[in-house]
Amino acid sequence: INSMVKVKLTQNQYDALCSFCYNLGYGALKQSTLLKKINVGDFKGASDEFLKWNKATINGKSIVIKGLSIRRKAEAELFAKL
């Protein structure tokens, strides 16, 4: 995370990104719009990006997973908390 993020983060923002990376891997963050928004200082936009990562591929179809939606919402809320 430290090598990818170019702006100062709060502890909550860092913790939310740790949770995201633990679940999805650092490669997902590295190529994401989430990271791009963070690096230009668009923290509100970045917080909204977490919510887009709530799907899994099942039988070749992208399906919204309730548990992932709950997890991403919690990460977004933590990221937005000062």
C-alpha positions in Angstrom: 0.0 0.0 0.0 2.7 2.4 1.0 4.5 2.0 -2.4 1.3 2.6 -4.4 -0.3 5.5 -2.5 1.2 8.9 -3.2 -0.8 11.0 -0.7 -1.0 11.0 3.1 -3.6 8.7 4.5 -5.4 8.7 7.9 -5.1 5.5 9.9 -8.7 4.7 9.0 -8.0 5.1 5.3 -5.0 2.9 5.6 -6.9 0.2 7.6 -9.7 0.2 5.0 -7.2 -0.4 2.2 -5.5 -3.2 4.2 -8.9 -4.9 4.5 -9.5 -4.4 0.8 -6.1 -5.8 -0.2 -6.4 -8.7 2.2 -9.6 -9.8 0.5 -8.8 -8.9 -3.1 -5.0 -8.8 -3.3 -2.7 -5.9 -4.0 -3.0 -6.4 -7.8 -6.6 -5.4 -7.6 -5.7 -2.1 -5.8 -2.8 -1.4 -8.1 -4.9 -1.2 -11.2 -8.0 0.2 -9.7 -9.9 3.5 -10.1 -10.0 3.5 -6.3 -6.2 4.0 -6.2 -6.3 6.6 -9.0 -8.8 8.6 -7.0 -6.9 8.3 -3.8 -3.7 9.5 -5.5 -5.4 12.7 -6.8 -6.9 13.4 -3.4 -10.5 12.5 -4.3 -11.2 10.7 -1.1 -15.0 11.0 -1.5 -14.8 9.4 -4.9 -12.4 6.8 -3.6 -14.8 5.9 -0.8 -17.5 5.3 -3.4 -15.2 3.0 -5.4 -15.1 0.4 -2.6 -18.8 -0.4 -3.3 -18.1 -1.4 -6.8 -16.1 -4.5 -5.7 -19.0 -6.6 -4.5 -19.2 -9.2 -7.3 -17.9 -12.7 -7.9 -17.9 -14.7 -11.0 -20.1 -17.8 -10.7 -20.7 -20.1 -13.6 -19.3 -17.4 -15.9 -21.6 -14.7 -14.7 -20.8 -11.7 -12.5 -23.1 -11.9 -9.5 -23.5 -9.4 -6.6 -22.6 -11.2 -3.4 -24.4 -9.9 -0.2 -21.4 -10.6 2.0 -19.1 -8.7 -0.3 -21.5 -5.8 -0.4 -21.5 -5.7 3.4 -17.7 -5.9 3.6 -17.2 -3.2 1.0 -19.7 -0.9 2.7 -17.9 -1.3 6.0 -14.5 -0.5 4.3 -16.0 2.5 2.6 -17.4 3.8 5.8 -14.0 3.2 7.6 -12.2 5.0 4.8 -14.5 8.0 5.0 -14.3 8.2 8.8 -11.9 10.9 10.0 
